[in-house]
Amino acid sequence: MVTLEDVARDAGVSLATASRVLNGSSRQVGAALRARVQSSAARLGYRADATAQTLARGASNVVGLVIQDLTDPYFAAIADGAIRAADLHDMVVTLGTTYRDPRREIALVATLNAQRARAVLIAGSRVVDDAMVRRLRAELDFYRASGGRVAIIGQDLLGTDTVAPLNHEGARKLAHVLAGQGHRRFAVLAGPPNLYTAIDRAAGFAEGLRELGLPAAIEVNGGFDRDGGYAAAVELVRMDTSATCVFAVNDVMAVGALAAFREQGIDVPSDLSVAGFDDIASLRDLAPALTTVRLPLARMGSLALDLALSYDKAPRRTPVEGEVVLRESVRKLTNA
């Protein structure tokens, strides 16, 4: 069976160009290239796939949203923003959950391609695994060659339109604000050691401390969820450090840490201050209210959809800044 790749190779053009000519994309291809591709297709006996043609023309009104954990309020807020934006475009969002498994993420993209989704949004951090990143990028390239559109919320690693939260810079600013409250000795619940978001936030916080001439924070790794924060906090208490303030690299880890500290008889903020990252709306009623770095999560979801549904030849990167929000979980120290 003759494939689109065979035609592209014979015509000496990219897979994307061959797809645009043969699958009816509205994107323009020069007359000479178009004639060359059509000639190769006729000589090889290539028959265009109806599904690919539908996708290339953008006829489908389905947007696939791939997230890592539906129970995590971070992803729920992003999904809400994407779904509300899709409604404005008369689009329907279908949701897939990876459970933080990169292989499942790749499989979901392939499924959405087969289902003729007009666009795919992927929200979530990449793991430090070059082979998996290459495999996902190849799957996305194949999907885009058939006319699909892609936008990522996370690290700019996949050659696509990207909504990039400034995790490093947000954590750096947080370090400055916490130091401004008189804290000099810190601990970081740093999340998984192979997750780019956790790495970026811990590194940004460390940079902020270095800029201020403060000692490096004690770091404890753990899962990027409530239970991970709980376990890391228990380990921190066991270490018996002199830290006066703990930074958990996301809010749900901070929630677990607060529970662990409470069980250990440690009062927050009288005995120990705690800060997080994300400013998840459903966690704002915590007692004490959590100091954090606010990301506009719903807006990030809508930005990704807008990028995916608008066409630009070169991949676009839209940075999103975080805002430090100081609340009752951090106590101001007069003598640190």
XYZ file of C-alpha atoms in Angstrom:
336
model
C 0.000 0.000 0.000
C 1.386 3.402 -0.984
C 1.556 5.837 1.930
C 1.685 9.599 2.131
C 5.279 9.264 3.317
C 6.102 7.398 0.057
C 4.657 10.237 -2.000
C 6.540 12.885 0.010
C 9.806 10.991 -0.438
C 9.275 10.522 -4.167
C 8.379 14.187 -4.674
C 11.256 15.387 -2.495
C 8.995 17.394 -0.158
C 8.137 17.301 3.533
C 5.334 15.141 4.850
C 3.436 18.298 5.810
C 3.624 19.661 2.255
C 2.423 16.397 0.739
C -0.466 16.319 3.196
C -1.508 19.884 2.390
C -1.631 19.089 -1.326
C -3.353 15.709 -1.166
C -5.618 16.063 1.868
C -7.239 19.325 0.861
C -5.768 21.691 3.416
C -6.644 25.357 3.008
C -2.972 26.283 3.541
C -1.333 27.415 0.336
C 1.332 25.395 -1.476
C 3.159 26.806 -4.500
C 2.038 25.643 -7.936
C 5.343 23.934 -8.776
C 5.413 21.951 -5.530
C 1.742 21.095 -5.871
C 2.266 19.747 -9.390
C 5.266 17.692 -8.255
C 3.347 16.099 -5.399
C 0.308 15.359 -7.555
C 2.536 13.813 -10.226
C 4.217 11.529 -7.683
C 0.854 10.525 -6.211
C -0.533 9.629 -9.639
C 2.559 7.660 -10.655
C 2.652 5.699 -7.365
C -1.105 5.117 -7.254
C -1.654 6.907 -3.947
C -5.246 7.130 -2.741
C -6.000 9.947 -0.276
C -7.499 8.962 3.064
C -10.912 10.504 3.727
C -10.225 10.831 7.454
C -7.010 12.738 6.806
C -8.809 15.012 4.353
C -11.436 15.873 6.923
C -8.752 16.647 9.482
C -6.729 18.752 7.059
C -9.730 20.868 6.162
C -10.432 21.474 9.848
C -13.990 20.207 9.437
C -14.093 18.501 12.827
C -15.383 20.543 15.771
C -13.610 18.346 18.358
C -10.672 19.513 20.462
C -8.751 16.894 22.406
C -7.460 17.958 25.818
C -4.806 15.715 27.361
C -4.090 16.296 31.060
C -2.138 14.378 33.657
C -4.583 14.051 36.547
C -8.270 14.952 36.528
C -8.417 14.919 40.356
C -5.667 17.549 40.569
C -7.339 20.983 40.826
C -4.472 22.512 38.810
C -5.552 20.557 35.733
C -9.247 20.972 36.488
C -8.823 24.767 36.374
C -6.921 24.600 33.078
C -9.578 22.283 31.610
C -12.320 24.679 32.694
C -10.619 27.546 30.873
C -10.144 25.495 27.705
C -13.738 24.230 27.711
C -15.191 27.715 28.220
C -13.057 29.038 25.355
C -14.106 26.115 23.150
C -17.760 27.003 23.732
C -17.101 30.429 22.221
C -15.802 28.708 19.071
C -18.691 26.183 18.948
C -16.143 23.447 19.625
C -16.516 20.314 21.752
C -13.726 19.205 24.104
C -12.944 15.541 24.665
C -10.769 14.822 27.685
C -8.007 12.243 28.164
C -5.993 11.584 31.334
C -2.432 10.282 31.268
C -2.002 9.488 34.986
C 1.512 10.936 34.485
C 2.441 8.073 32.159
C 4.275 9.457 29.066
C 3.443 6.321 27.051
C -0.260 6.857 27.675
C 0.153 10.493 26.626
C 1.577 9.398 23.263
C -1.218 6.836 22.832
C -3.884 9.474 23.529
C -2.466 11.759 20.850
C -2.554 8.876 18.353
C -6.177 8.142 19.305
C -7.211 11.773 18.877
C -5.538 11.765 15.475
C -7.544 8.690 14.467
C -10.724 10.370 15.751
C -10.121 13.401 13.503
C -9.780 15.912 16.340
C -9.269 19.374 14.904
C -6.774 20.328 17.609
C -4.952 18.762 20.537
C -4.054 20.579 23.757
C -1.602 18.952 26.166
C -1.322 20.261 29.721
C 1.375 19.032 32.046
C 5.053 18.889 32.753
C 7.462 16.758 30.761
C 9.610 14.175 32.521
C 13.367 14.216 31.997
C 13.382 11.446 29.397
C 14.737 12.424 25.986
C 13.464 9.247 24.329
C 9.880 9.887 25.472
C 10.052 13.535 24.440
C 11.244 12.480 20.965
C 8.459 9.909 20.656
C 5.789 12.409 21.660
C 7.214 15.020 19.311
C 7.175 12.511 16.433
C 3.536 11.619 17.163
C 2.599 15.300 17.223
C 4.503 15.934 13.981
C 2.581 13.106 12.306
C -0.715 14.549 13.540
C 0.175 18.048 12.369
C 1.292 16.727 8.971
C -2.312 15.641 8.463
C -3.575 19.148 9.231
C -4.097 18.962 12.987
C -3.197 21.800 15.326
C -1.365 21.476 18.651
C -0.751 23.689 21.673
C 1.129 22.770 24.836
C 0.749 24.145 28.349
C 4.121 23.568 29.955
C 7.728 23.382 28.817
C 8.626 24.544 25.307
C 10.192 21.245 24.208
C 7.988 19.916 21.431
C 8.280 22.410 18.580
C 4.646 23.503 18.907
C 2.707 26.539 20.059
C 3.294 26.696 23.798
C 1.763 28.458 26.784
C 4.779 28.543 29.089
C 4.280 29.337 32.790
C 7.381 31.064 34.135
C 7.964 28.585 36.940
C 11.611 29.444 37.540
C 11.004 33.174 37.708
C 7.924 32.804 39.931
C 9.814 30.720 42.474
C 12.734 33.163 42.375
C 10.394 36.032 43.204
C 8.830 33.987 46.003
C 12.244 33.520 47.627
C 12.716 37.289 47.667
C 9.282 37.896 49.206
C 9.760 35.255 51.920
C 13.183 36.657 52.759
C 11.520 40.053 52.998
C 9.387 38.581 55.815
C 12.568 37.949 57.801
C 13.149 34.282 56.926
C 16.749 33.177 56.394
C 16.647 29.376 56.710
C 14.495 27.475 54.240
C 13.475 23.959 53.271
C 12.009 22.964 49.900
C 9.626 20.065 49.298
C 11.018 19.687 45.812
C 8.742 17.156 44.102
C 10.040 14.396 41.806
C 13.669 14.781 40.708
C 12.793 13.984 37.058
C 9.868 16.390 36.527
C 10.728 19.615 34.706
C 8.163 21.772 36.515
C 9.420 20.656 39.924
C 13.030 21.115 38.818
C 12.366 24.614 37.456
C 10.586 25.776 40.601
C 13.195 24.392 43.003
C 15.992 25.886 40.867
C 14.290 29.285 40.717
C 13.881 29.347 44.488
C 17.558 28.390 44.908
C 18.583 31.195 42.562
C 16.588 33.702 44.588
C 18.340 32.637 47.784
C 21.759 32.920 46.116
C 20.956 36.417 44.903
C 20.204 37.387 48.509
C 23.337 35.749 49.866
C 21.288 33.294 51.950
C 22.186 29.656 52.711
C 20.935 27.013 50.286
C 17.629 25.436 51.256
C 17.391 21.863 52.491
C 15.624 19.882 49.753
C 13.402 16.831 50.211
C 12.000 15.105 47.118
C 8.550 13.517 46.973
C 5.530 12.905 44.778
C 3.962 15.872 42.989
C 0.676 15.450 44.868
C -0.868 15.695 48.333
C 0.564 12.395 49.538
C 3.992 13.317 48.205
C 3.903 16.576 50.144
C 2.802 14.735 53.277
C 5.618 12.174 53.047
C 8.244 14.833 52.286
C 7.088 16.919 55.267
C 7.299 13.905 57.597
C 10.853 13.313 56.369
C 11.704 16.973 56.918
C 10.476 16.830 60.519
C 12.551 13.705 61.086
C 15.643 15.577 59.843
C 15.149 18.160 62.621
C 16.343 21.169 60.596
C 16.506 24.796 61.682
C 14.324 25.962 58.777
C 11.738 28.601 59.622
C 9.937 28.467 56.250
C 9.055 25.606 53.877
C 8.381 26.022 50.168
C 6.357 23.221 48.572
C 6.720 23.355 44.781
C 2.962 23.110 44.253
C -0.129 23.840 46.319
C -1.349 20.270 46.634
C 2.015 19.248 48.082
C 1.650 22.148 50.504
C -1.739 20.780 51.590
C -0.152 17.428 52.400
C 2.649 19.189 54.255
C 0.179 21.175 56.365
C -1.549 17.924 57.364
C 1.772 16.317 58.317
C 2.899 19.298 60.351
C -0.446 19.409 62.151
C -0.171 15.723 63.075
C 3.364 16.314 64.347
C 2.165 19.104 66.614
C 3.833 21.842 64.566
C 1.736 24.987 64.328
C 1.672 26.882 61.019
C 2.665 29.697 60.989
C 3.669 30.135 64.651
C 6.273 27.356 64.569
C 6.900 27.076 60.850
C 5.816 29.044 57.787
C 4.643 27.318 54.579
C 4.294 28.492 50.972
C 3.145 26.783 47.777
C 2.838 27.482 44.052
C -0.183 27.762 41.652
C -2.885 29.463 43.798
C -5.537 26.845 43.186
C -8.925 28.459 43.823
C -10.414 25.488 45.693
C -7.548 25.642 48.228
C -7.893 29.325 49.109
C -10.125 28.511 52.088
C -7.373 26.574 53.859
C -6.661 27.589 57.434
C -4.216 29.222 57.569
C -4.617 30.699 54.092
C -1.717 29.598 51.903
C 0.994 31.927 50.636
C 1.679 30.965 47.021
C 2.583 32.016 43.492
C -0.574 32.650 41.508
C -0.828 31.369 37.939
C -3.903 32.298 35.836
C -4.779 28.643 35.262
C -8.114 29.059 33.482
C -6.611 31.751 31.259
C -3.756 29.392 30.382
C -6.322 26.874 29.136
C -8.108 29.452 26.984
C -4.803 30.809 25.633
C -3.802 27.326 24.529
C -7.070 26.846 22.666
C -6.743 30.209 20.934
C -3.215 29.325 19.814
C -4.325 25.938 18.517
C -7.224 27.353 16.510
C -5.217 30.169 14.959
C -2.579 29.406 12.358
C 0.957 30.694 12.243
C 3.774 29.081 10.288
C 6.309 29.298 13.132
C 5.607 27.872 16.607
C 4.683 30.583 19.091
C 5.639 30.753 22.769
C 3.362 32.686 25.118
C 4.998 33.196 28.536
C 2.754 33.469 31.590
C 4.076 35.215 34.693
C 3.258 34.190 38.254
C 2.282 36.633 40.997
C 3.375 36.120 44.607
C 0.396 36.204 46.991
C 1.352 36.595 50.648
C -1.161 35.081 53.096
C -1.416 33.909 56.713
C 0.622 30.697 56.324
C 3.805 32.801 56.402
C 4.694 34.644 59.595
C 6.807 37.791 59.578
C 9.929 37.296 61.675
C 11.562 40.192 63.466
C 14.694 38.295 64.589
C 15.691 35.449 62.255
